PDB file of C-alpha atoms and ligand atoms in Angstrom:
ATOM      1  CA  UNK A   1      78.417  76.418  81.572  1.00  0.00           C
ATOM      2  CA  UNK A   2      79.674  74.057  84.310  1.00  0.00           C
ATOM      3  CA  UNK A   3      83.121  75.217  83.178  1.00  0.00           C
ATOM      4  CA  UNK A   4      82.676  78.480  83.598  1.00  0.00           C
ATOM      5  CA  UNK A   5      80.305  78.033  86.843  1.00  0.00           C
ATOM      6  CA  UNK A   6      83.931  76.230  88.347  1.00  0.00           C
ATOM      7  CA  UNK A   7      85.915  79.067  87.201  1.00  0.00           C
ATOM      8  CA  UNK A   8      84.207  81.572  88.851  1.00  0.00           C
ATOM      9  CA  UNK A   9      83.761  79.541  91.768  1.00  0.00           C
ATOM     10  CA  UNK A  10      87.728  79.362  92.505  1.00  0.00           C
ATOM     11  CA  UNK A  11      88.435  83.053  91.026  1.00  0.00           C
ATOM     12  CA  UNK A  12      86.132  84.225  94.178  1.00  0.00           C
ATOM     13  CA  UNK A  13      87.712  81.252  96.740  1.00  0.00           C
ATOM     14  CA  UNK A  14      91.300  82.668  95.690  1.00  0.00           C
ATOM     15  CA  UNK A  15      90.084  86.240  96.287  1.00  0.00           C
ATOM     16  CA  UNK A  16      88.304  85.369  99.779  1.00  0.00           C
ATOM     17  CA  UNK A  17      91.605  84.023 100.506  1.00  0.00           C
ATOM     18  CA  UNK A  18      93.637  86.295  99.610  1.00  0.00           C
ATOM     19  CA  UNK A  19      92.195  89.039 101.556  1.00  0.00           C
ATOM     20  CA  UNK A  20      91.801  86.673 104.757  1.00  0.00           C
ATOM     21  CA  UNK A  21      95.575  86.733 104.476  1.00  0.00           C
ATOM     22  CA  UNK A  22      95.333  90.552 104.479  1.00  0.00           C
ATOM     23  CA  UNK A  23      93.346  91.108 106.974  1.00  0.00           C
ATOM     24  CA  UNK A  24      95.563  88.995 109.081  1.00  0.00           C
ATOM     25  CA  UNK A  25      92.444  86.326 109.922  1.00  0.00           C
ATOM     26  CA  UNK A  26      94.441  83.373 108.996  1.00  0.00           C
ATOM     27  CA  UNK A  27      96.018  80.836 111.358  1.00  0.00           C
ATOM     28  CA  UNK A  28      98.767  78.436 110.710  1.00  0.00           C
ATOM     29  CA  UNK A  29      98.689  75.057 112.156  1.00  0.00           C
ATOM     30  CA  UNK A  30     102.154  73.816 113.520  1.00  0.00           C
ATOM     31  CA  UNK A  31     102.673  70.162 113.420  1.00  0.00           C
ATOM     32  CA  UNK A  32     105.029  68.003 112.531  1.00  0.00           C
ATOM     33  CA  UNK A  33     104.392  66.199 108.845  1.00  0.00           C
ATOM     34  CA  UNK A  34     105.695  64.248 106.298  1.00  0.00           C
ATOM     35  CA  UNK A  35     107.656  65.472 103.251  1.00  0.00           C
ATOM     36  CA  UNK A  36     106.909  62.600 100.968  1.00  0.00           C
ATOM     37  CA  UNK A  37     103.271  61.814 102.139  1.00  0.00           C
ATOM     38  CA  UNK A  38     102.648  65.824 100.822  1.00  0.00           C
ATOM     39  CA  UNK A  39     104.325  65.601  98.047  1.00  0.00           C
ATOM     40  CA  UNK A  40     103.151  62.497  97.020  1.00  0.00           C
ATOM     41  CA  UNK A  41      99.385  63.343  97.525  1.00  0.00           C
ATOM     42  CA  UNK A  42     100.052  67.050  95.307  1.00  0.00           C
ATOM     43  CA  UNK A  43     101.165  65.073  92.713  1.00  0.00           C
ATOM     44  CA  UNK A  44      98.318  62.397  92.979  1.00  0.00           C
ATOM     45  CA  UNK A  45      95.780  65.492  92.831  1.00  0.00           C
ATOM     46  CA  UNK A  46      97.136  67.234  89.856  1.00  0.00           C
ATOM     47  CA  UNK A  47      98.708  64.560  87.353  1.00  0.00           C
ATOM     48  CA  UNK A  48      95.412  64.613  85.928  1.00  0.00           C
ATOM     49  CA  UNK A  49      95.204  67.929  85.272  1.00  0.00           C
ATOM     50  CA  UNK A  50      98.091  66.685  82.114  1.00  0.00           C
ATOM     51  CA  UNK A  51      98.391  63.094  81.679  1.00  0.00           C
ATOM     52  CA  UNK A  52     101.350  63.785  78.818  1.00  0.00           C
ATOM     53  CA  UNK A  53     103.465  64.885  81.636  1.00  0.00           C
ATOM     54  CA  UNK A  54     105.402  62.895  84.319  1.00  0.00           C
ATOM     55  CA  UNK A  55     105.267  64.137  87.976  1.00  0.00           C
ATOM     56  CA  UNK A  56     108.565  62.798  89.918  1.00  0.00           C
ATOM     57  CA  UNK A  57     108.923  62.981  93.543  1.00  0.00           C
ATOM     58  CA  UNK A  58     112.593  63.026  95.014  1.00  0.00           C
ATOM     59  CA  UNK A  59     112.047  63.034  98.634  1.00  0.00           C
ATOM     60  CA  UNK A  60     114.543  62.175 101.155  1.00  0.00           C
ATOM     61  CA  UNK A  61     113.230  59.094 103.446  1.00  0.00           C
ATOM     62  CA  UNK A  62     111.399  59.932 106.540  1.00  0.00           C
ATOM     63  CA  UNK A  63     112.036  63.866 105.927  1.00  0.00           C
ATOM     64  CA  UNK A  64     109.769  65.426 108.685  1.00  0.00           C
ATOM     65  CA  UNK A  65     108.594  68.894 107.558  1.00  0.00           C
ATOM     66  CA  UNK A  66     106.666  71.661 110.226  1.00  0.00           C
ATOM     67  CA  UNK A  67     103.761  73.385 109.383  1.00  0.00           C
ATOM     68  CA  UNK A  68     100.277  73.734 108.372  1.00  0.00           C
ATOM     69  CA  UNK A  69     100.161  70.262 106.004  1.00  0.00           C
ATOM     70  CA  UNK A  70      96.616  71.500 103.835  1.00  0.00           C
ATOM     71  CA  UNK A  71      98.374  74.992 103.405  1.00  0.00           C
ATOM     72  CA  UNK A  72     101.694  73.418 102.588  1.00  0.00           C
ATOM     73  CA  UNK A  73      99.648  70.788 100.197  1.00  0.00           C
ATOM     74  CA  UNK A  74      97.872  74.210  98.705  1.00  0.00           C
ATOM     75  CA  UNK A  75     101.039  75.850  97.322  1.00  0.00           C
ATOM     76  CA  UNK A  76     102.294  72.610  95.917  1.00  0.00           C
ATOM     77  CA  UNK A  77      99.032  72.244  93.917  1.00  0.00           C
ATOM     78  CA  UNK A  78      99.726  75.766  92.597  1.00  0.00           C
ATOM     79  CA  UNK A  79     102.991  75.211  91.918  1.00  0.00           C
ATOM     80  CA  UNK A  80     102.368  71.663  90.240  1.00  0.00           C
ATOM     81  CA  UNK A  81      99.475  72.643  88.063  1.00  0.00           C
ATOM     82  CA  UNK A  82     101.398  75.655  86.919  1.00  0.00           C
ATOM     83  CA  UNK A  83     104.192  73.550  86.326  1.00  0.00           C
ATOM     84  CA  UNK A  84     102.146  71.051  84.093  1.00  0.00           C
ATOM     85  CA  UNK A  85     100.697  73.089  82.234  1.00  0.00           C
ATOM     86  CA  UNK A  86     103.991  74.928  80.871  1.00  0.00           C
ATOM     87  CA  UNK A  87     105.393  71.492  80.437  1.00  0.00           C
ATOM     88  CA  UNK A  88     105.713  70.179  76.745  1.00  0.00           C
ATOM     89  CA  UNK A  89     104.213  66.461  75.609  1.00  0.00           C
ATOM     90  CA  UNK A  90     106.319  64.177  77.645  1.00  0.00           C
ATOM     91  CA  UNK A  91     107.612  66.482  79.658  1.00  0.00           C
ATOM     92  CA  UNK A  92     108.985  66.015  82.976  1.00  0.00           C
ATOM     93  CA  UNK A  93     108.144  68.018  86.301  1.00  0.00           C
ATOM     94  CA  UNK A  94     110.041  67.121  89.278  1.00  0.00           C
ATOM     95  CA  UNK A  95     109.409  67.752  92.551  1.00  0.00           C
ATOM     96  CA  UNK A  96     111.995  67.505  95.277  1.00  0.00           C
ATOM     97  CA  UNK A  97     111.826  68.026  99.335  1.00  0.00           C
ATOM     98  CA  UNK A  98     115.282  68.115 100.900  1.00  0.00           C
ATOM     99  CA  UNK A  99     117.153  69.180 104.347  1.00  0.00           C
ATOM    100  CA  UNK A 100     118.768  71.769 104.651  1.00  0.00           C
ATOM    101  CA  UNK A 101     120.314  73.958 107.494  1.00  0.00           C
ATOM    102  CA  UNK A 102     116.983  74.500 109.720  1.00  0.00           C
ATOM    103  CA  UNK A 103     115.195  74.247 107.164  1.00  0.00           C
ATOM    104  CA  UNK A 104     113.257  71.729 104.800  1.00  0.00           C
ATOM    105  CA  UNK A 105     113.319  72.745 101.085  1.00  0.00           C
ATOM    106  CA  UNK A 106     111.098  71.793  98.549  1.00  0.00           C
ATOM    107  CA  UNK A 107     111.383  72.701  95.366  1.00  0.00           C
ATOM    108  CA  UNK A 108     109.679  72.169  91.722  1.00  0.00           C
ATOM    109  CA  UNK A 109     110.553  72.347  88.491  1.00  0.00           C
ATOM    110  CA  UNK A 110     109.754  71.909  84.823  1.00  0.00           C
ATOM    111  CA  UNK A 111     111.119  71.590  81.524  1.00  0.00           C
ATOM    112  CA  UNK A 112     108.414  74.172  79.727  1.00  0.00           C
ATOM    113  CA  UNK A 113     109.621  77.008  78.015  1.00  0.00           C
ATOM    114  CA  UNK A 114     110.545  79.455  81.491  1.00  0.00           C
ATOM    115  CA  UNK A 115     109.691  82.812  82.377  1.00  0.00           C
ATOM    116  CA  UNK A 116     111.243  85.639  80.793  1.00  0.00           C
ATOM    117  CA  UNK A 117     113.826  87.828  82.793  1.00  0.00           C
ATOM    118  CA  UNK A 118     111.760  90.488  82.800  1.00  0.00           C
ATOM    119  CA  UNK A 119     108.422  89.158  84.396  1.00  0.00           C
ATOM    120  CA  UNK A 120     110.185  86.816  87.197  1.00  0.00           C
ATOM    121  CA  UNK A 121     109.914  89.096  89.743  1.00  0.00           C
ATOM    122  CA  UNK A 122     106.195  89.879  89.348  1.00  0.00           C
ATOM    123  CA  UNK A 123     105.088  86.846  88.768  1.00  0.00           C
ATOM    124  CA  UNK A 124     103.996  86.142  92.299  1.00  0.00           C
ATOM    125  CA  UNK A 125     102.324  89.514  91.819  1.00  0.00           C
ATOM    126  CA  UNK A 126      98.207  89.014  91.744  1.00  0.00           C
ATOM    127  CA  UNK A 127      97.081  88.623  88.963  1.00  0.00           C
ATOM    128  CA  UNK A 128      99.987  88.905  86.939  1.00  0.00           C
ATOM    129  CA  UNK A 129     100.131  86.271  84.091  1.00  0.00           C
ATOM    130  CA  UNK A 130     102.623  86.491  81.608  1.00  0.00           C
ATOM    131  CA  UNK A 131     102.013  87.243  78.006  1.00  0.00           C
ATOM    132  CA  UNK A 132     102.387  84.076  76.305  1.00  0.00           C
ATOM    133  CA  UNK A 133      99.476  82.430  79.093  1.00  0.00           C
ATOM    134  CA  UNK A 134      97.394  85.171  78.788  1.00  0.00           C
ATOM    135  CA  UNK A 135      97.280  84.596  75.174  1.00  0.00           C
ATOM    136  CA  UNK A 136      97.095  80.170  75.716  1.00  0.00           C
ATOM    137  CA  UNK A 137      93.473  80.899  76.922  1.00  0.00           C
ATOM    138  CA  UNK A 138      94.566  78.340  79.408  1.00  0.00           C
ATOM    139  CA  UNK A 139      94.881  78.328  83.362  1.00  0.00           C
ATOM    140  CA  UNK A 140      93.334  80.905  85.359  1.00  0.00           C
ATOM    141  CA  UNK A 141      93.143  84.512  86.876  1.00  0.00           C
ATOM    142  CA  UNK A 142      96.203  84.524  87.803  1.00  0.00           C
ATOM    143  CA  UNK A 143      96.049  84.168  91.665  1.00  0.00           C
ATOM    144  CA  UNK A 144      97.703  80.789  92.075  1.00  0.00           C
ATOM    145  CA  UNK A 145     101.129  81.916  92.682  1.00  0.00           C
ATOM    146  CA  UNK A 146      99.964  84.983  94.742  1.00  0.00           C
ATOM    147  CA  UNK A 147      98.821  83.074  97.350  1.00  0.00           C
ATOM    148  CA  UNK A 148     101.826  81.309  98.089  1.00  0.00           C
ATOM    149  CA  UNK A 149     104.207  84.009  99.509  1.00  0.00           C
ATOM    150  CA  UNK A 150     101.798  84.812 102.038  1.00  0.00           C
ATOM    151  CA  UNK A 151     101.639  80.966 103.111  1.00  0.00           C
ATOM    152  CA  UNK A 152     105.510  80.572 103.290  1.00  0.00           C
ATOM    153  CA  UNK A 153     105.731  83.750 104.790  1.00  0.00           C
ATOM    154  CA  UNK A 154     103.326  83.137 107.525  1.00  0.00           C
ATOM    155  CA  UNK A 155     105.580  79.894 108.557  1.00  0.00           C
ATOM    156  CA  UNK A 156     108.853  82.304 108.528  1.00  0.00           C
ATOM    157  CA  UNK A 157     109.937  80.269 104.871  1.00  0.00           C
ATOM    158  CA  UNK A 158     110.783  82.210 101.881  1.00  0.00           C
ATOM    159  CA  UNK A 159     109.798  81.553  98.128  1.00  0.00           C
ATOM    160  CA  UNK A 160     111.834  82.151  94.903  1.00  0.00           C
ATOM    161  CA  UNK A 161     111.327  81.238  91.371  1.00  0.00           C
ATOM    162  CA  UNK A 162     114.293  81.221  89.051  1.00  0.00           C
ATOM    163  CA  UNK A 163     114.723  80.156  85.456  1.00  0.00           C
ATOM    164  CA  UNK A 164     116.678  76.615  84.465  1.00  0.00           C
ATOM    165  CA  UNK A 165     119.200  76.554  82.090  1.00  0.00           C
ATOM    166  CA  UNK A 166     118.390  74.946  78.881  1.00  0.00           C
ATOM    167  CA  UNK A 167     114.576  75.885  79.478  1.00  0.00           C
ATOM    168  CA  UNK A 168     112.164  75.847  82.014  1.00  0.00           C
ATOM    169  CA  UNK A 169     111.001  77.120  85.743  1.00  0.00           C
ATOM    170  CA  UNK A 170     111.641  75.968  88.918  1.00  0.00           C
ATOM    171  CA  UNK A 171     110.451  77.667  92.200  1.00  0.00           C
ATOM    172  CA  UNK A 172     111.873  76.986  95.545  1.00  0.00           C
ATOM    173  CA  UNK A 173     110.869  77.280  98.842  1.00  0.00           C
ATOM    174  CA  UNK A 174     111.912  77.178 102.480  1.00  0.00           C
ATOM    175  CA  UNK A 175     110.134  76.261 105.562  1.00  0.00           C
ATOM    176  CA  UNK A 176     111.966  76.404 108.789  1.00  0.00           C
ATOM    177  CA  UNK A 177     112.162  73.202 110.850  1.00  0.00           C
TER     178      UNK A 177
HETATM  179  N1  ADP B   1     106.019  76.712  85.682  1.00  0.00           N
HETATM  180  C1  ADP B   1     105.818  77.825  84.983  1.00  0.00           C
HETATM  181  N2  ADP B   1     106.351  77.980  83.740  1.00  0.00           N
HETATM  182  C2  ADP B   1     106.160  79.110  83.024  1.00  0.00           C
HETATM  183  N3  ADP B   1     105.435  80.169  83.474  1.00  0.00           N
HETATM  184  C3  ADP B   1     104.884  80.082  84.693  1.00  0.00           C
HETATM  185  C4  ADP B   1     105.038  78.924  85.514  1.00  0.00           C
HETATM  186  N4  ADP B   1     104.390  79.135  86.683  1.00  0.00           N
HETATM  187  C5  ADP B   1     103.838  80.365  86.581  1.00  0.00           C
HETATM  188  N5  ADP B   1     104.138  80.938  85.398  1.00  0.00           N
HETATM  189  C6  ADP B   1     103.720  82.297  84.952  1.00  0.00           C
HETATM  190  O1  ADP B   1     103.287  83.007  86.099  1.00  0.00           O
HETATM  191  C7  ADP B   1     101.954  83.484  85.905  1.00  0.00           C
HETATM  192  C8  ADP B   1     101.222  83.527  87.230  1.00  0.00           C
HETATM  193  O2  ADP B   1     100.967  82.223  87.712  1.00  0.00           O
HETATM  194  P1  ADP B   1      99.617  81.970  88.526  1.00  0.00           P
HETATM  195  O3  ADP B   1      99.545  83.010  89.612  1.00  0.00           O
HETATM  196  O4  ADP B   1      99.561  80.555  88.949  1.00  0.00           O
HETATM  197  O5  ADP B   1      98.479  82.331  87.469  1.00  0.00           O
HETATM  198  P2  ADP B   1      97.678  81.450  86.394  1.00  0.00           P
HETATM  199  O6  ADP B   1      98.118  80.009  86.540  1.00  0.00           O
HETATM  200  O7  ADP B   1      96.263  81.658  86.786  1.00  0.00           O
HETATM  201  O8  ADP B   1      98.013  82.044  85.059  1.00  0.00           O
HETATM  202  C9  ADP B   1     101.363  82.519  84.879  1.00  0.00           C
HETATM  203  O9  ADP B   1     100.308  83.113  84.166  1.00  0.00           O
HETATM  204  C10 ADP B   1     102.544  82.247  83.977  1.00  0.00           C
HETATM  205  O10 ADP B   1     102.704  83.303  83.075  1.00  0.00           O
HETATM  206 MG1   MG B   2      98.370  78.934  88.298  1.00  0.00          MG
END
């Protein structure tokens, strides 16, 4: 009951959200943060969420990101939890931030088992969920990785998620600096 009670709860906060960033009613902040301290507190949040996997932060010292930190922190717990959850056992999920030309990038990736070819374009799509989680029962409507787009988009960054050679996902994004 409390399960599903919490389900419900976050399928209408993702929906709320979602059209806010329709409807154009969202702000983004513009300060100056810190890579690692965002990173570092995503991957606190979510390591629970699959204790059999190891979360690994590669951020470059003192790496100064701009932007809205509790949106930022919001697409990395997305993109973490996803990430855990298509991990094996003893699986590792890395999670990098980096400079790059104007930009910071900051990027994670897993060793699961990948998105086909065919859906990689759509999975940012709402509600879109591959077939294989659709059928695992397990994580959620399918609203996780729509809502990041819109975020990176609104602080001029792009978002991509590509497949890793042997197996597994890894999505990248950009935010100016
Ligand atoms: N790291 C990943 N590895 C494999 N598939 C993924 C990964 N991240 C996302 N996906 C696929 O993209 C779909 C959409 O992700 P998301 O919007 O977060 O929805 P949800 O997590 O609710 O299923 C997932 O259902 C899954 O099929
Ligand atoms: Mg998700």
């Amino acid at each position: 009951m409390l399960k599903a009670t919490e389900r419900l709860s976050r399928l209408v906060d993702q929906l709320l959200e979602l059209s806010q960033f329709e409807s154009g009613a969202i702000r983004i902040a513009r300060q100056d943060f810190l890579v690692s301290q965002i990173i570092e507190d995503a991957a606190a949040e979510v390591r629970p969420v699959n204790t059999d996997v190891h979360i690994v932060a590669e951020v470059d010292n003192g790496l100064v990101g701009a932007g809205d930190p509790e949106r930022i922190h919001e697409v990395l717990t997305n993109l973490l939890t996803n990430a855990v959850r298509h991990s094996p056992a003893g699986g590792e999920v890395k999670v990098r931030g980096a400079p790059m030309p104007g930009c910071v990038r900051i990027e994670v990736s897993d060793e699961g088992t990948g998105v086909p070819p065919d859906d990689i374009e759509r999975i940012f799509d709402r509600f879109y969920r591959v077939d294989a989680a659709r059928r695992s029962g397990a994580g959620g409507a399918g609203l996780g990785l729509a809502i990041a787009p819109p975020i990176v988009e609104l602080h001029g960054g792009s978002i991509r998620a590509e497949s890793q050679k042997p197996t597994g996902c890894r999505i990248v994004f950009d935010l100016p600096s």
